[in-house]
Coordinates of C-alpha atoms in Angstrom, one line a residue:
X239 CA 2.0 104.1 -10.0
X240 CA 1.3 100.9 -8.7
X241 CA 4.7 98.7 -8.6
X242 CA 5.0 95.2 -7.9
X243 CA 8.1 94.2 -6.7
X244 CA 9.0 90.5 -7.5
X245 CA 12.1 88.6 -5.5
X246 CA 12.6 84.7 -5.0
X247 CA 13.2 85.4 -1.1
X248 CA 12.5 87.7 1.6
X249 CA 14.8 85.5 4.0
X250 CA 17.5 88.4 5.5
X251 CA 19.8 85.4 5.1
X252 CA 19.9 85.2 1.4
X253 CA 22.0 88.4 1.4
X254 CA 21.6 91.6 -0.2
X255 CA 18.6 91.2 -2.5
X256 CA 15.7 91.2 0.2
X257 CA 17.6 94.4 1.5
X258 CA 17.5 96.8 -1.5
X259 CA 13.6 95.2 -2.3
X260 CA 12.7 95.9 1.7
X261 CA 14.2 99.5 0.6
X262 CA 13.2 100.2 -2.5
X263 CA 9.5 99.3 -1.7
X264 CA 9.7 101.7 1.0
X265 CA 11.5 104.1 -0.9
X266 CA 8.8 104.2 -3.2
X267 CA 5.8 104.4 -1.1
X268 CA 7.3 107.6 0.2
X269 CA 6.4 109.1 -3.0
X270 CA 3.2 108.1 -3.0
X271 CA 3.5 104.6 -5.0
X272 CA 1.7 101.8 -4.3
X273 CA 3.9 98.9 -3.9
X274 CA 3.3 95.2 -3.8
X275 CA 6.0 92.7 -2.9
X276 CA 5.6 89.0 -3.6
X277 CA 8.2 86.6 -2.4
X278 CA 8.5 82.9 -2.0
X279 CA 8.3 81.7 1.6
X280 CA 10.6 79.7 3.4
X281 CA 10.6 78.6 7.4
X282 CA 13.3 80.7 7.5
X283 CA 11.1 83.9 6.6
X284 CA 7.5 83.4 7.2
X285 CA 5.6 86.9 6.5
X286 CA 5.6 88.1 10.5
X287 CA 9.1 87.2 10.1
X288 CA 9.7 89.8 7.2
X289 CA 7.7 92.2 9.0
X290 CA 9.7 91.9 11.9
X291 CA 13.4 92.1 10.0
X292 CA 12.3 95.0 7.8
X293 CA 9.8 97.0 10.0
X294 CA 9.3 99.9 7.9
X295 CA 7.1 97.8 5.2
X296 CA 4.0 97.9 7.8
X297 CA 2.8 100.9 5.8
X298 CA -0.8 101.6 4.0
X299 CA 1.1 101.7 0.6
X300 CA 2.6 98.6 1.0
X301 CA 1.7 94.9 0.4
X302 CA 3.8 91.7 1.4
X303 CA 2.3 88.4 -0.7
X304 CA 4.3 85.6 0.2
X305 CA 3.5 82.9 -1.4
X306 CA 4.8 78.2 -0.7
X307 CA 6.8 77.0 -2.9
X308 CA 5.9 73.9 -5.0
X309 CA 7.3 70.6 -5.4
X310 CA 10.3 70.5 -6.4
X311 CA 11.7 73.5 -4.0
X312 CA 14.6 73.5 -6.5
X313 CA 12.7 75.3 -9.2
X314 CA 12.0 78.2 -7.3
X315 CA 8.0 77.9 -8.5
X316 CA 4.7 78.5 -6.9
X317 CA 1.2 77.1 -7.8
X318 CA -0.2 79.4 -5.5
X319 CA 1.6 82.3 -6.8
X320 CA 0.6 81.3 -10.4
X321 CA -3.5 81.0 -9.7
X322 CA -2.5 84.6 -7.9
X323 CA -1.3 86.4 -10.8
X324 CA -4.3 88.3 -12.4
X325 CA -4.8 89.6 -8.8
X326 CA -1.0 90.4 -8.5
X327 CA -0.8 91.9 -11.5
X328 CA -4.0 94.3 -11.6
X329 CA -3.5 97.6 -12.4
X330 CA 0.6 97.2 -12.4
X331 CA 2.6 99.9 -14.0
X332 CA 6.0 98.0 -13.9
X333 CA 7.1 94.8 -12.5
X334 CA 10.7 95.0 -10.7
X335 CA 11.8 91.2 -10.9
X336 CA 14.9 91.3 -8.0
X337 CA 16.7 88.1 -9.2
X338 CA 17.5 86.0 -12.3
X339 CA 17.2 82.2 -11.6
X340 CA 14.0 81.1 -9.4
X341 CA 11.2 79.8 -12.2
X342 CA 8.5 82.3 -10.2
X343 CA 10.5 85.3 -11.7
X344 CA 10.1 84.1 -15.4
X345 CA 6.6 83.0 -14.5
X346 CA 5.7 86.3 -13.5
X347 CA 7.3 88.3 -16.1
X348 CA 5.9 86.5 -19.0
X349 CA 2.5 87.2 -17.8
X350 CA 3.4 90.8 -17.2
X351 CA 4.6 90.8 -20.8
X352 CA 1.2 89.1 -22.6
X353 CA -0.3 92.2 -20.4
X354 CA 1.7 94.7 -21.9
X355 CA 3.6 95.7 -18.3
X356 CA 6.8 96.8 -18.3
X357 CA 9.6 94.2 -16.7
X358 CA 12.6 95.3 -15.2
X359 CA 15.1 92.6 -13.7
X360 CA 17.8 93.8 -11.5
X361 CA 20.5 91.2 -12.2
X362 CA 22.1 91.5 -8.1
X363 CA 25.4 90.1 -9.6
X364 CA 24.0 86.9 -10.9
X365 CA 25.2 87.5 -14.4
X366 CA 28.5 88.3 -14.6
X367 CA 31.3 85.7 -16.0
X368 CA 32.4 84.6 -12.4
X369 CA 28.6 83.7 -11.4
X370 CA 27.8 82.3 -14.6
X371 CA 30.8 79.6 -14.3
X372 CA 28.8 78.3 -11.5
X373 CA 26.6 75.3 -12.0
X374 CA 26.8 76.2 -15.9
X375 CA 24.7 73.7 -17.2
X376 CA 21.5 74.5 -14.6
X377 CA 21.8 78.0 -15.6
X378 CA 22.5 77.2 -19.7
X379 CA 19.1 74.9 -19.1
X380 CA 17.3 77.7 -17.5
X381 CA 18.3 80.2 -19.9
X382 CA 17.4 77.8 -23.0
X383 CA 14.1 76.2 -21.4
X384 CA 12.7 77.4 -18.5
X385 CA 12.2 81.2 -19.5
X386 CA 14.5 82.6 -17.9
X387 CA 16.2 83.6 -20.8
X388 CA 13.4 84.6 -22.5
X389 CA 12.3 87.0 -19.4
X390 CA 15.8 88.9 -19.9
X391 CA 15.8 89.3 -23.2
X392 CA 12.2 90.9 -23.4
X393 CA 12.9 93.0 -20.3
X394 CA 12.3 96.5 -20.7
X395 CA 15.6 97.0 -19.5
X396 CA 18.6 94.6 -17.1
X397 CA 19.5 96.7 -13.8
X398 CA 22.9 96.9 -12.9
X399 CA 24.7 98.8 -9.4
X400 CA 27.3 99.7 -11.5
X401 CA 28.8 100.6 -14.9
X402 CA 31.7 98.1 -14.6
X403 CA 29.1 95.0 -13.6
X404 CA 26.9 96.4 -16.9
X405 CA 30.1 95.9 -19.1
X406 CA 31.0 92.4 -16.9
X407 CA 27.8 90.9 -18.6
X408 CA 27.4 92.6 -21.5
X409 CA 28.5 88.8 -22.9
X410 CA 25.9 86.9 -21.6
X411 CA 22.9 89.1 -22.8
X412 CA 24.8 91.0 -25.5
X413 CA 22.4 94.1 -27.3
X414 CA 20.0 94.0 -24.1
X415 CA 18.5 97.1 -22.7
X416 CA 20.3 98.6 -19.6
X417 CA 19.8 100.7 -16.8
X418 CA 22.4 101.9 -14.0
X419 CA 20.8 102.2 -10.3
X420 CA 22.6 101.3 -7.3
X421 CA 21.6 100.4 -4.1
X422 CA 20.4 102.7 -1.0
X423 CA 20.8 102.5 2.7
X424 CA 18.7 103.7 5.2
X425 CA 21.2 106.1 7.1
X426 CA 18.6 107.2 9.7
X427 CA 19.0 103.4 11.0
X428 CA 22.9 103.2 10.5
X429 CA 25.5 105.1 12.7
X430 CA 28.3 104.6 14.9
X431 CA 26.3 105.8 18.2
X432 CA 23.1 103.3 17.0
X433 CA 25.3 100.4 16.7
X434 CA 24.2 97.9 19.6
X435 CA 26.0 97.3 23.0
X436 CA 29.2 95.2 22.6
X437 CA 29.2 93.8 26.4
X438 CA 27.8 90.3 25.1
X439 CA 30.0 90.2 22.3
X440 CA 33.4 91.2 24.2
X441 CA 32.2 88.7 26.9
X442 CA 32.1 85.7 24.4
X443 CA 35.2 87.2 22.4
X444 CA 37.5 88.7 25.3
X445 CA 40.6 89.0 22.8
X446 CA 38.9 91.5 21.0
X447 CA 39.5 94.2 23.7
X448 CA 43.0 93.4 23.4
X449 CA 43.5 93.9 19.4
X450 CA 44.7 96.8 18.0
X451 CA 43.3 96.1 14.9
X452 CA 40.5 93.9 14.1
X453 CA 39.6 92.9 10.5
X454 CA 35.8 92.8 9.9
X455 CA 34.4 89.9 7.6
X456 CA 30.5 90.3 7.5
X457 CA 28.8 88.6 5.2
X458 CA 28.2 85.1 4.3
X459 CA 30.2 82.2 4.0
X460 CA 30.0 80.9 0.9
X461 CA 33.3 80.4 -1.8
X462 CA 32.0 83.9 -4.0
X463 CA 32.7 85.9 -1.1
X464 CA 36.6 84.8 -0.8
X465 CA 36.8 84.2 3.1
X466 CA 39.0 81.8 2.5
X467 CA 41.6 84.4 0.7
X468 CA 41.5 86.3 3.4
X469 CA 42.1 83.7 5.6
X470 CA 45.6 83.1 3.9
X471 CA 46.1 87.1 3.9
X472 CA 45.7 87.5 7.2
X473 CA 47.9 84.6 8.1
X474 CA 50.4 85.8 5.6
X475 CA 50.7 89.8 7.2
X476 CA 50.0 88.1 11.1
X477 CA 54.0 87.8 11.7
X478 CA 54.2 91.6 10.9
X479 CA 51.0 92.7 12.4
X480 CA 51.2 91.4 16.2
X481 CA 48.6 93.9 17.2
X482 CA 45.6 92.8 14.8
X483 CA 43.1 90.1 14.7
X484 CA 40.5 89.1 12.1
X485 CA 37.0 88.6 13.1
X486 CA 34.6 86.2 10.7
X487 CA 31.2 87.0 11.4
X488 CA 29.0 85.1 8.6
X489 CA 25.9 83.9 7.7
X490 CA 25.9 79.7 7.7
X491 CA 25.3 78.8 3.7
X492 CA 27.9 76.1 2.7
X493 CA 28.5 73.8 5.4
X494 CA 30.9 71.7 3.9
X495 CA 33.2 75.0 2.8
X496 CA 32.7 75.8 6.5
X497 CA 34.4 73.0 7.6
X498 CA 36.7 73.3 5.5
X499 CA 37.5 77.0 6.7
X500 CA 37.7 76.0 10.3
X501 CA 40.3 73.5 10.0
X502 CA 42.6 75.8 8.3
X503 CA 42.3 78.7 11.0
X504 CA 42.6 75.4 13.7
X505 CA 45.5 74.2 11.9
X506 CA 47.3 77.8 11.4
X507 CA 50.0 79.3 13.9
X508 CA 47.5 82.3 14.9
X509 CA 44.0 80.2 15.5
X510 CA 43.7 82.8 19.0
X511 CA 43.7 85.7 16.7
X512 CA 41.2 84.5 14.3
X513 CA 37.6 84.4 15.4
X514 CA 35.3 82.4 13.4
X515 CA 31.4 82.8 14.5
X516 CA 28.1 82.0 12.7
X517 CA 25.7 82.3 16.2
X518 CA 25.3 86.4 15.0
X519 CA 22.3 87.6 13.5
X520 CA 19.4 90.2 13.0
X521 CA 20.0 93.9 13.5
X522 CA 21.9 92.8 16.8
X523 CA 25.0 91.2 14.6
X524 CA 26.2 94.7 14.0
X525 CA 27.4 95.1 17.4
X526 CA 30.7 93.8 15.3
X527 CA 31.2 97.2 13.9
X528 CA 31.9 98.4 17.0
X529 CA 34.9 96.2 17.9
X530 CA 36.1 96.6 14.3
X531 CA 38.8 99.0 12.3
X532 CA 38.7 97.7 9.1
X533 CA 36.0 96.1 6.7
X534 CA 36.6 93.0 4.6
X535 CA 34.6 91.9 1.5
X536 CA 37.4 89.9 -0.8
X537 CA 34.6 88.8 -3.5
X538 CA 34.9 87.0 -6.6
X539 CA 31.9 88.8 -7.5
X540 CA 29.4 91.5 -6.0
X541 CA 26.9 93.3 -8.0
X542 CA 26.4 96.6 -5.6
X543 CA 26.7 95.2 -2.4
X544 CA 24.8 95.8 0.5
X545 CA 27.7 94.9 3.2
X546 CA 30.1 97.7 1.6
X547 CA 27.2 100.3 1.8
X548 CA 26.7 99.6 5.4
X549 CA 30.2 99.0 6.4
X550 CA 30.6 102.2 4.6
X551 CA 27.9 104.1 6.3
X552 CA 29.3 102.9 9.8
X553 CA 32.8 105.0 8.8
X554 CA 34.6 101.9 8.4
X555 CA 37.8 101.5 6.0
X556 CA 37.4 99.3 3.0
X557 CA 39.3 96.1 1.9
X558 CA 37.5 94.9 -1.4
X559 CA 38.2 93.4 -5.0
X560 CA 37.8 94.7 -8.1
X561 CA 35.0 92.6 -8.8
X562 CA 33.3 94.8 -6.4
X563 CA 32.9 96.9 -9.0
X564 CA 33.6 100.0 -6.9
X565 CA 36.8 101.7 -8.0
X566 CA 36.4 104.6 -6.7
X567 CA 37.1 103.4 -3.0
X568 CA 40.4 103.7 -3.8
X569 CA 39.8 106.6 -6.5
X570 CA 37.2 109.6 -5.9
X571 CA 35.9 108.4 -2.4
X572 CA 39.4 107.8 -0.4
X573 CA 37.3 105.1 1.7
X574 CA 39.5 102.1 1.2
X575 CA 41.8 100.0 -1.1
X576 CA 41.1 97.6 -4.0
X577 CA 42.6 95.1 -5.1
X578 CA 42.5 91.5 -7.1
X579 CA 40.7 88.8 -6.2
X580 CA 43.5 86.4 -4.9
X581 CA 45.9 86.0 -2.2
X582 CA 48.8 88.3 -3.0
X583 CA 46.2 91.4 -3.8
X584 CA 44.7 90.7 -0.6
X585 CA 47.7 90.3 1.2
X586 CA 49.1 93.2 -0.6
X587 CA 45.8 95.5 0.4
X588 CA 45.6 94.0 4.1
X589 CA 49.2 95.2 4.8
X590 CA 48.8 98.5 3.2
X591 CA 45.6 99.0 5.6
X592 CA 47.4 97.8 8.7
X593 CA 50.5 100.1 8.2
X594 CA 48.3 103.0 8.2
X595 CA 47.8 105.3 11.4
X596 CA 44.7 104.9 13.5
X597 CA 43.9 108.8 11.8
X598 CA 44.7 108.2 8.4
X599 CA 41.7 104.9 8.9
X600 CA 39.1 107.4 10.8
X601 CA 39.5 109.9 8.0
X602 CA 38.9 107.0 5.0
X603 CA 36.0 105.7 7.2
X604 CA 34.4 109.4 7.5
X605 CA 35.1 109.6 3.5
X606 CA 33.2 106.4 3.3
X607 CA 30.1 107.9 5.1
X608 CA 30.0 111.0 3.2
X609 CA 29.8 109.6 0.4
X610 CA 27.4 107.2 1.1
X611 CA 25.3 110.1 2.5
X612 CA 25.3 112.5 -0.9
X613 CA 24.8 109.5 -3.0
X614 CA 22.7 106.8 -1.9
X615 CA 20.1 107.3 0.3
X616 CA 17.0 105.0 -0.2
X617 CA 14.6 108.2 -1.6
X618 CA 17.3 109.6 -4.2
X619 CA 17.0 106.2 -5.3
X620 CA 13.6 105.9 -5.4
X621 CA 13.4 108.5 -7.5
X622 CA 15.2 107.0 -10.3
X623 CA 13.6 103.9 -10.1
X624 CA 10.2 106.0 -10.6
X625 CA 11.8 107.8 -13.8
X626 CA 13.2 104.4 -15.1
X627 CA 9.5 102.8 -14.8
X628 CA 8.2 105.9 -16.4
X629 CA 10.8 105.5 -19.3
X630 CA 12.4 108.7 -18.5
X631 CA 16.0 107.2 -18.4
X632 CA 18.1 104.3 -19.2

């Protein structure tokens, strides 16, 4: 089959979405697919730039197409990509639309659909209640009159990670075709003995070497991912917990919320036990799994994140929320707690973590990464999204 994959960015800084397209396309052309990827470009992410962040695309059986974005960058469109799209869309089977609100996406998959190819949208978390309450009236607008609603409703099916986040948005596009796929890792690529050398990073962060415990946040700092919550946690459990230390290691997105971060750690009693740094990135920022015992992802909303596969594959112990959408953590896999999305379930799941021995973590960690291997490697995958294009499953 020949697949184009459609996502607004390719920029590793936008989170998890240019991750599972960087992996599905190259899930796919394992099995012989011909995949095309078209993305908007940004100065973050030029097209050497991808290449160089997801290295494993520079295969015969994939094609990157990234393509400016017009006037006004807000709208997420492309002239360039339009005058493209009977090129783009020659010989598709399916289109795999990797987002919801860029103007491209519904550009695209309306032409897909007058061609009588097959859309599939994977949603990534941008539908569910939480998400939706965000800038309401830009999303009611692009719903209404931009086509964005119109390309979800005529999809051939909505993707979701999980069955929870299928049933969180079952309100916005009620009676819509489904399917369940979750993400994938590459495991050859993630491992404790890969991780990078931590010499730089304990030379910039001396107190690390002297934490018992060090809390891992890893992701990026915007209000959805609930950085501040565990902020408060931490600083709640700190009095208890001489030993630990929480290390914030994000991706710069909201500055003012930054700001706004930084002066509570500066104003708090334990400032020298919090580290706060944006200056990590690339492949290189995982050295912070190797100075770290537990993972924190206190979301307000994830679809089937990324940063909880990896942490996961890397054996570390999970803090999350339940609109994570992964109860089993705390259920079936043993890797970690759950908890609500607000201070006193994050305080309540931080202290439960740090009472436990330095054993009992290793063994939730190595639950975490068997899982992970059995379950969702980028070809087992791969092969569902080939059956779901096929219209062998929902």
């Amino acid at each position: 089959m020949k697949i184009l994959l459609l996502t607004g960015s390719m920029d590793v800084s936008a989170g998890g979405p240019p991750r599972v397209v960087a992996g599905s396309a190259i899930g796919l052309a394992s099995q012989g697919h011909e995949v095309k990827i078209a993305s908007l470009a940004s100065l973050a992410a030029p097209e050497e730039k991808i290449l160089e962040d997801f290295s494993g695309l520079a295969t015969p059986n994939i094609s990157l197409h990234v393509y400016p974005a017009s006037l006004p960058h807000q709208l997420g469109r492309s002239a360039m990509m339009q005058r493209d799209l009977p090129h783009m869309l020659d010989g598709c089977s399916a289109v795999h639309v990797h987002g919801v609100w860029e103007q491209c996406l519904a550009d695209v998959a309306r032409a897909a659909t007058k061609l009588g190819i097959p859309v599939f949208v994977s949603a990534h978390g941008m539908l569910d209640p939480w998400s939706m309450r965000q800038s309401r009236w830009k999303k009611v607008i692009a719903l209404r009159l931009l086509g964005t609603g119109k390309m979800l409703r005529s999809a051939k099916a909505i993707i979701y990670g999980t069955q929870d986040e299928r049933q969180d948005c079952a309100s916005v596009l009620p009676g819509s075709a489904s399917a369940i796929v979750p993400n994938g890792i590459a495991l050859e690529s993630l491992s404790l003995d890969q991780l990078p050398d931590d010499t730089d990073l304990l030379r910039r962060f001396p107190q690390l070497a002297d934490w018992q415990t060090t809390i891992l946040f890893f992701s990026r700092i915007h209000p959805k991912k609930g950085v501040n919550l565990l902020i408060d946690a931490f600083l709640a459990c700190a009095p208890e917990a001489p030993g630990a230390g929480l290390l914030i290691a994000g991706i710069a997105q909201d500055a003012e919320f930054e700001t706004l971060l930084r002066r509570k750690i500066s104003d708090s009693s334990y400032a020298d036990r919090i580290i706060f740094t944006t200056d990590l990135s690339g492949e290189e920022a995982r050295v912070v799994f190797r100075q770290s015992e537990i993972f924190a992802l206190p979301s307000h909303q994830e679809g089937f994140s990324m940063a909880i596969l990896e942490a996961m594959a890397l054996e570390k112990p999970l803090l999350i929320t339940d609109r994570c959408h992964l109860p089993d953590v705390s259920g079936s896999w043993a890797c970690g707690v759950v908890v609500k999305d607000d201070i006193a379930g994050i305080t309540e799941g931080l202290r439960e973590l740090l009472a436990k021995t330095p054993d009992a973590l290793n063994c939730m960690g190595q639950n975490g990464r068997r899982v992970v291997e059995q379950n969702f490697s980028w070809d087992a995958v791969a092969r569902k999204l080939g059956r779901l294009y096929r219209g062998e499953m929902s």
